[in-house]
JSON list of C-alpha atoms in Angstrom, two decimals:
[
{"chain": "A", "resi": 1, "resn": "MET", "atom": "CA", "xyz": [1.02, 2.14, 23.88]},
{"chain": "A", "resi": 2, "resn": "CYS", "atom": "CA", "xyz": [3.91, 2.96, 21.57]},
{"chain": "A", "resi": 3, "resn": "GLY", "atom": "CA", "xyz": [5.12, 0.60, 18.89]},
{"chain": "A", "resi": 4, "resn": "PHE", "atom": "CA", "xyz": [8.76, 1.17, 19.90]},
{"chain": "A", "resi": 5, "resn": "PRO", "atom": "CA", "xyz": [10.80, 1.16, 23.11]},
{"chain": "A", "resi": 6, "resn": "PRO", "atom": "CA", "xyz": [10.61, 4.48, 25.04]},
{"chain": "A", "resi": 7, "resn": "ALA", "atom": "CA", "xyz": [14.40, 4.50, 25.54]},
{"chain": "A", "resi": 8, "resn": "ILE", "atom": "CA", "xyz": [14.94, 5.67, 21.97]},
{"chain": "A", "resi": 9, "resn": "LEU", "atom": "CA", "xyz": [12.62, 8.68, 22.12]},
{"chain": "A", "resi": 10, "resn": "PRO", "atom": "CA", "xyz": [14.39, 11.97, 21.39]},
{"chain": "A", "resi": 11, "resn": "PRO", "atom": "CA", "xyz": [13.05, 15.13, 23.04]},
{"chain": "A", "resi": 12, "resn": "VAL", "atom": "CA", "xyz": [12.13, 17.34, 20.07]},
{"chain": "A", "resi": 13, "resn": "LEU", "atom": "CA", "xyz": [11.16, 17.27, 16.43]},
{"chain": "A", "resi": 14, "resn": "PRO", "atom": "CA", "xyz": [13.75, 18.72, 14.01]},
{"chain": "A", "resi": 15, "resn": "ALA", "atom": "CA", "xyz": [13.17, 22.06, 12.29]},
{"chain": "A", "resi": 16, "resn": "SER", "atom": "CA", "xyz": [14.93, 20.67, 9.22]},
{"chain": "A", "resi": 17, "resn": "PRO", "atom": "CA", "xyz": [13.44, 18.93, 6.15]},
{"chain": "A", "resi": 18, "resn": "GLY", "atom": "CA", "xyz": [12.48, 15.32, 6.44]},
{"chain": "A", "resi": 19, "resn": "THR", "atom": "CA", "xyz": [9.93, 12.53, 6.31]},
{"chain": "A", "resi": 20, "resn": "TYR", "atom": "CA", "xyz": [7.49, 11.59, 9.05]},
{"chain": "A", "resi": 21, "resn": "VAL", "atom": "CA", "xyz": [4.86, 9.05, 10.03]},
{"chain": "A", "resi": 22, "resn": "LEU", "atom": "CA", "xyz": [1.73, 9.90, 12.01]},
{"chain": "A", "resi": 23, "resn": "VAL", "atom": "CA", "xyz": [0.19, 7.02, 13.94]},
{"chain": "A", "resi": 24, "resn": "LEU", "atom": "CA", "xyz": [-3.51, 7.54, 14.65]},
{"chain": "A", "resi": 25, "resn": "ARG", "atom": "CA", "xyz": [-5.76, 5.31, 16.73]},
{"chain": "A", "resi": 26, "resn": "LEU", "atom": "CA", "xyz": [-9.43, 5.25, 15.84]},
{"chain": "A", "resi": 27, "resn": "ALA", "atom": "CA", "xyz": [-11.55, 4.43, 18.89]},
{"chain": "A", "resi": 28, "resn": "GLU", "atom": "CA", "xyz": [-14.66, 4.28, 16.72]},
{"chain": "A", "resi": 29, "resn": "THR", "atom": "CA", "xyz": [-15.61, 4.04, 13.08]},
{"chain": "A", "resi": 30, "resn": "ILE", "atom": "CA", "xyz": [-15.44, 7.46, 11.41]},
{"chain": "A", "resi": 31, "resn": "HIS", "atom": "CA", "xyz": [-16.51, 8.98, 8.10]},
{"chain": "A", "resi": 32, "resn": "ILE", "atom": "CA", "xyz": [-14.30, 11.54, 6.36]},
{"chain": "A", "resi": 33, "resn": "GLN", "atom": "CA", "xyz": [-14.39, 13.34, 3.04]},
{"chain": "A", "resi": 34, "resn": "PRO", "atom": "CA", "xyz": [-10.78, 14.27, 2.22]},
{"chain": "A", "resi": 35, "resn": "GLY", "atom": "CA", "xyz": [-11.04, 16.93, -0.46]},
{"chain": "A", "resi": 36, "resn": "ARG", "atom": "CA", "xyz": [-11.90, 15.66, -3.91]},
{"chain": "A", "resi": 37, "resn": "LEU", "atom": "CA", "xyz": [-11.27, 12.01, -3.03]},
{"chain": "A", "resi": 38, "resn": "GLY", "atom": "CA", "xyz": [-14.89, 11.57, -1.91]},
{"chain": "A", "resi": 39, "resn": "GLY", "atom": "CA", "xyz": [-16.38, 10.12, 1.26]},
{"chain": "A", "resi": 40, "resn": "PHE", "atom": "CA", "xyz": [-14.84, 7.19, 3.13]},
{"chain": "A", "resi": 41, "resn": "THR", "atom": "CA", "xyz": [-15.49, 5.17, 6.25]},
{"chain": "A", "resi": 42, "resn": "LEU", "atom": "CA", "xyz": [-12.50, 4.18, 8.37]},
{"chain": "A", "resi": 43, "resn": "GLU", "atom": "CA", "xyz": [-12.99, 1.35, 10.83]},
{"chain": "A", "resi": 44, "resn": "THR", "atom": "CA", "xyz": [-11.81, 1.26, 14.44]},
{"chain": "A", "resi": 45, "resn": "GLY", "atom": "CA", "xyz": [-8.10, 0.54, 14.76]},
{"chain": "A", "resi": 46, "resn": "LEU", "atom": "CA", "xyz": [-4.65, 1.72, 13.87]},
{"chain": "A", "resi": 47, "resn": "ILE", "atom": "CA", "xyz": [-4.02, 4.09, 10.94]},
{"chain": "A", "resi": 48, "resn": "VAL", "atom": "CA", "xyz": [-0.62, 5.25, 9.71]},
{"chain": "A", "resi": 49, "resn": "TYR", "atom": "CA", "xyz": [0.04, 8.23, 7.44]},
{"chain": "A", "resi": 50, "resn": "VAL", "atom": "CA", "xyz": [3.38, 8.89, 5.72]},
{"chain": "A", "resi": 51, "resn": "GLY", "atom": "CA", "xyz": [4.25, 12.49, 4.85]},
{"chain": "A", "resi": 52, "resn": "SER", "atom": "CA", "xyz": [7.15, 14.78, 4.07]},
{"chain": "A", "resi": 53, "resn": "ALA", "atom": "CA", "xyz": [8.15, 18.27, 5.15]},
{"chain": "A", "resi": 54, "resn": "HIS", "atom": "CA", "xyz": [10.61, 20.08, 2.92]},
{"chain": "A", "resi": 55, "resn": "GLY", "atom": "CA", "xyz": [9.29, 23.61, 3.43]},
{"chain": "A", "resi": 56, "resn": "PRO", "atom": "CA", "xyz": [10.03, 26.27, 6.06]},
{"chain": "A", "resi": 57, "resn": "GLY", "atom": "CA", "xyz": [10.20, 24.89, 9.59]},
{"chain": "A", "resi": 58, "resn": "GLY", "atom": "CA", "xyz": [10.72, 21.33, 8.38]},
{"chain": "A", "resi": 59, "resn": "VAL", "atom": "CA", "xyz": [9.32, 18.35, 10.23]},
{"chain": "A", "resi": 60, "resn": "ARG", "atom": "CA", "xyz": [8.64, 20.32, 13.42]},
{"chain": "A", "resi": 61, "resn": "ALA", "atom": "CA", "xyz": [6.39, 22.89, 11.71]},
{"chain": "A", "resi": 62, "resn": "ARG", "atom": "CA", "xyz": [4.52, 20.34, 9.60]},
{"chain": "A", "resi": 63, "resn": "VAL", "atom": "CA", "xyz": [3.83, 17.94, 12.46]},
{"chain": "A", "resi": 64, "resn": "ARG", "atom": "CA", "xyz": [2.79, 20.75, 14.82]},
{"chain": "A", "resi": 65, "resn": "ARG", "atom": "CA", "xyz": [0.33, 21.88, 12.16]},
{"chain": "A", "resi": 66, "resn": "HIS", "atom": "CA", "xyz": [-1.10, 18.36, 11.88]},
{"chain": "A", "resi": 67, "resn": "LEU", "atom": "CA", "xyz": [-1.51, 18.21, 15.66]},
{"chain": "A", "resi": 68, "resn": "ARG", "atom": "CA", "xyz": [-3.52, 21.44, 15.86]},
{"chain": "A", "resi": 69, "resn": "ALA", "atom": "CA", "xyz": [-7.23, 20.86, 16.29]},
{"chain": "A", "resi": 70, "resn": "GLU", "atom": "CA", "xyz": [-8.18, 23.98, 14.34]},
{"chain": "A", "resi": 71, "resn": "LYS", "atom": "CA", "xyz": [-6.61, 24.53, 10.95]},
{"chain": "A", "resi": 72, "resn": "ALA", "atom": "CA", "xyz": [-7.53, 25.13, 7.35]},
{"chain": "A", "resi": 73, "resn": "LEU", "atom": "CA", "xyz": [-8.22, 21.82, 5.62]},
{"chain": "A", "resi": 74, "resn": "HIS", "atom": "CA", "xyz": [-5.47, 21.78, 2.99]},
{"chain": "A", "resi": 75, "resn": "TRP", "atom": "CA", "xyz": [-3.89, 18.31, 2.85]},
{"chain": "A", "resi": 76, "resn": "HIS", "atom": "CA", "xyz": [-5.79, 15.02, 2.88]},
{"chain": "A", "resi": 77, "resn": "ILE", "atom": "CA", "xyz": [-4.40, 14.24, 6.35]},
{"chain": "A", "resi": 78, "resn": "ASP", "atom": "CA", "xyz": [-6.02, 17.41, 7.72]},
{"chain": "A", "resi": 79, "resn": "TYR", "atom": "CA", "xyz": [-9.45, 15.83, 7.24]},
{"chain": "A", "resi": 80, "resn": "LEU", "atom": "CA", "xyz": [-8.39, 12.86, 9.35]},
{"chain": "A", "resi": 81, "resn": "SER", "atom": "CA", "xyz": [-6.22, 14.54, 12.00]},
{"chain": "A", "resi": 82, "resn": "THR", "atom": "CA", "xyz": [-9.06, 16.86, 13.01]},
{"chain": "A", "resi": 83, "resn": "VAL", "atom": "CA", "xyz": [-11.22, 13.89, 14.06]},
{"chain": "A", "resi": 84, "resn": "ALA", "atom": "CA", "xyz": [-8.71, 11.19, 15.10]},
{"chain": "A", "resi": 85, "resn": "PRO", "atom": "CA", "xyz": [-5.93, 11.53, 17.68]},
{"chain": "A", "resi": 86, "resn": "VAL", "atom": "CA", "xyz": [-2.30, 11.28, 16.60]},
{"chain": "A", "resi": 87, "resn": "THR", "atom": "CA", "xyz": [-0.65, 9.07, 19.22]},
{"chain": "A", "resi": 88, "resn": "GLU", "atom": "CA", "xyz": [2.86, 8.68, 17.79]},
{"chain": "A", "resi": 89, "resn": "VAL", "atom": "CA", "xyz": [5.15, 10.52, 15.40]},
{"chain": "A", "resi": 90, "resn": "TRP", "atom": "CA", "xyz": [8.16, 8.93, 13.70]},
{"chain": "A", "resi": 91, "resn": "TRP", "atom": "CA", "xyz": [10.59, 11.00, 11.65]},
{"chain": "A", "resi": 92, "resn": "THR", "atom": "CA", "xyz": [13.87, 11.44, 9.90]},
{"chain": "A", "resi": 93, "resn": "ALA", "atom": "CA", "xyz": [15.68, 14.71, 9.32]},
{"chain": "A", "resi": 94, "resn": "SER", "atom": "CA", "xyz": [16.98, 14.40, 5.78]},
{"chain": "A", "resi": 95, "resn": "GLU", "atom": "CA", "xyz": [17.03, 16.33, 2.53]},
{"chain": "A", "resi": 96, "resn": "GLN", "atom": "CA", "xyz": [16.50, 12.95, 0.86]},
{"chain": "A", "resi": 97, "resn": "ARG", "atom": "CA", "xyz": [12.86, 12.46, -0.10]},
{"chain": "A", "resi": 98, "resn": "LEU", "atom": "CA", "xyz": [11.91, 9.17, 1.57]},
{"chain": "A", "resi": 99, "resn": "GLU", "atom": "CA", "xyz": [8.12, 9.54, 1.69]},
{"chain": "A", "resi": 100, "resn": "CYS", "atom": "CA", "xyz": [7.39, 7.11, -1.17]},
{"chain": "A", "resi": 101, "resn": "ALA", "atom": "CA", "xyz": [9.96, 4.56, 0.03]},
{"chain": "A", "resi": 102, "resn": "TRP", "atom": "CA", "xyz": [8.40, 4.62, 3.50]},
{"chain": "A", "resi": 103, "resn": "ALA", "atom": "CA", "xyz": [4.90, 4.29, 2.00]},
{"chain": "A", "resi": 104, "resn": "GLN", "atom": "CA", "xyz": [6.05, 1.27, -0.01]},
{"chain": "A", "resi": 105, "resn": "HIS", "atom": "CA", "xyz": [7.51, -0.19, 3.19]},
{"chain": "A", "resi": 106, "resn": "PHE", "atom": "CA", "xyz": [4.12, -0.03, 4.93]},
{"chain": "A", "resi": 107, "resn": "ALA", "atom": "CA", "xyz": [2.26, -1.32, 1.86]},
{"chain": "A", "resi": 108, "resn": "VAL", "atom": "CA", "xyz": [3.97, -4.72, 1.98]},
{"chain": "A", "resi": 109, "resn": "LEU", "atom": "CA", "xyz": [3.74, -5.39, 5.72]},
{"chain": "A", "resi": 110, "resn": "PRO", "atom": "CA", "xyz": [1.57, -8.37, 6.76]},
{"chain": "A", "resi": 111, "resn": "GLY", "atom": "CA", "xyz": [-2.08, -7.56, 7.36]},
{"chain": "A", "resi": 112, "resn": "VAL", "atom": "CA", "xyz": [-1.81, -3.97, 6.10]},
{"chain": "A", "resi": 113, "resn": "THR", "atom": "CA", "xyz": [-4.63, -2.52, 4.00]},
{"chain": "A", "resi": 114, "resn": "GLN", "atom": "CA", "xyz": [-4.91, 0.70, 2.02]},
{"chain": "A", "resi": 115, "resn": "PRO", "atom": "CA", "xyz": [-8.26, 2.20, 3.04]},
{"chain": "A", "resi": 116, "resn": "ILE", "atom": "CA", "xyz": [-8.25, 5.27, 0.77]},
{"chain": "A", "resi": 117, "resn": "SER", "atom": "CA", "xyz": [-6.64, 5.15, -2.66]},
{"chain": "A", "resi": 118, "resn": "GLY", "atom": "CA", "xyz": [-4.77, 8.35, -3.53]},
{"chain": "A", "resi": 119, "resn": "PHE", "atom": "CA", "xyz": [-4.73, 9.66, 0.06]},
{"chain": "A", "resi": 120, "resn": "GLY", "atom": "CA", "xyz": [-1.67, 11.89, 0.50]},
{"chain": "A", "resi": 121, "resn": "ALA", "atom": "CA", "xyz": [-0.32, 10.75, -2.85]},
{"chain": "A", "resi": 122, "resn": "SER", "atom": "CA", "xyz": [-1.55, 13.41, -5.26]},
{"chain": "A", "resi": 123, "resn": "ASP", "atom": "CA", "xyz": [2.01, 14.52, -6.05]},
{"chain": "A", "resi": 124, "resn": "CYS", "atom": "CA", "xyz": [3.53, 11.07, -6.67]},
{"chain": "A", "resi": 125, "resn": "SER", "atom": "CA", "xyz": [2.78, 7.71, -8.27]},
{"chain": "A", "resi": 126, "resn": "CYS", "atom": "CA", "xyz": [2.13, 5.85, -4.99]},
{"chain": "A", "resi": 127, "resn": "SER", "atom": "CA", "xyz": [-1.30, 4.27, -4.59]},
{"chain": "A", "resi": 128, "resn": "THR", "atom": "CA", "xyz": [-1.69, 5.88, -1.14]},
{"chain": "A", "resi": 129, "resn": "HIS", "atom": "CA", "xyz": [0.19, 7.18, 1.88]},
{"chain": "A", "resi": 130, "resn": "LEU", "atom": "CA", "xyz": [-2.49, 5.99, 4.34]},
{"chain": "A", "resi": 131, "resn": "PHE", "atom": "CA", "xyz": [-2.47, 2.49, 5.80]},
{"chain": "A", "resi": 132, "resn": "ALA", "atom": "CA", "xyz": [-4.56, 0.50, 8.26]},
{"chain": "A", "resi": 133, "resn": "LEU", "atom": "CA", "xyz": [-2.61, -2.12, 10.14]},
{"chain": "A", "resi": 134, "resn": "PRO", "atom": "CA", "xyz": [-3.03, -4.66, 12.89]},
{"chain": "A", "resi": 135, "resn": "GLU", "atom": "CA", "xyz": [-1.76, -3.59, 16.31]},
{"chain": "A", "resi": 136, "resn": "ASP", "atom": "CA", "xyz": [1.01, -6.19, 16.35]},
{"chain": "A", "resi": 137, "resn": "THR", "atom": "CA", "xyz": [2.34, -4.95, 13.00]},
{"chain": "A", "resi": 138, "resn": "LEU", "atom": "CA", "xyz": [3.21, -1.50, 14.37]},
{"chain": "A", "resi": 139, "resn": "ARG", "atom": "CA", "xyz": [6.30, -2.73, 16.20]},
{"chain": "A", "resi": 140, "resn": "VAL", "atom": "CA", "xyz": [7.38, -4.70, 13.12]},
{"chain": "A", "resi": 141, "resn": "ALA", "atom": "CA", "xyz": [6.95, -1.57, 11.00]},
{"chain": "A", "resi": 142, "resn": "TRP", "atom": "CA", "xyz": [9.16, 0.45, 13.37]},
{"chain": "A", "resi": 143, "resn": "GLU", "atom": "CA", "xyz": [11.88, -2.19, 13.57]},
{"chain": "A", "resi": 144, "resn": "THR", "atom": "CA", "xyz": [12.00, -2.87, 9.83]},
{"chain": "A", "resi": 145, "resn": "LEU", "atom": "CA", "xyz": [11.89, 0.75, 8.68]},
{"chain": "A", "resi": 146, "resn": "GLY", "atom": "CA", "xyz": [15.63, 0.72, 9.32]},
{"chain": "A", "resi": 147, "resn": "HIS", "atom": "CA", "xyz": [17.96, 2.80, 11.44]},
{"chain": "A", "resi": 148, "resn": "PRO", "atom": "CA", "xyz": [19.74, 4.49, 8.51]},
{"chain": "A", "resi": 149, "resn": "THR", "atom": "CA", "xyz": [16.51, 6.19, 7.41]},
{"chain": "A", "resi": 150, "resn": "ARG", "atom": "CA", "xyz": [14.71, 7.01, 10.66]},
{"chain": "A", "resi": 151, "resn": "ASN", "atom": "CA", "xyz": [16.00, 9.29, 13.39]},
{"chain": "A", "resi": 152, "resn": "GLY", "atom": "CA", "xyz": [13.42, 9.23, 16.13]},
{"chain": "A", "resi": 153, "resn": "ALA", "atom": "CA", "xyz": [9.92, 8.90, 17.44]},
{"chain": "A", "resi": 154, "resn": "ILE", "atom": "CA", "xyz": [7.75, 10.28, 20.18]},
{"chain": "A", "resi": 155, "resn": "CYS", "atom": "CA", "xyz": [4.54, 9.16, 21.88]},
{"chain": "A", "resi": 156, "resn": "LEU", "atom": "CA", "xyz": [1.89, 11.81, 22.43]}
]
């Protein structure tokens, strides 16, 4: 089930730069070792990753890469997206770098935890870009992220 109303789903991801959120649902406890961060266990539930795409192909290319089952393990999220299904993608098409602001937004939501320190945040001062949250917080996260900074979402 999506955390937002289906009526606001646009048909395609933009090929322009932007910021995105991957929503992953863990049906079982998993163990991952994301690069040099070490080994971690993630419990069953909802996981959210905040990323940015300012290279060639923009948000569309980056998200499509994350959705591929087979890929070189380059970013921390690659270690997770190969073993856990992405069920939703939220994005904005903007030259403005909003990744850290969005991560800070998730960090202060009720019931949210930060399961892996440093995950996805090796190029900034954020504590992490990976969050575990209660199911009922997903809708709150979508609604409070704010219309000026988000453009769309899609359920997979």
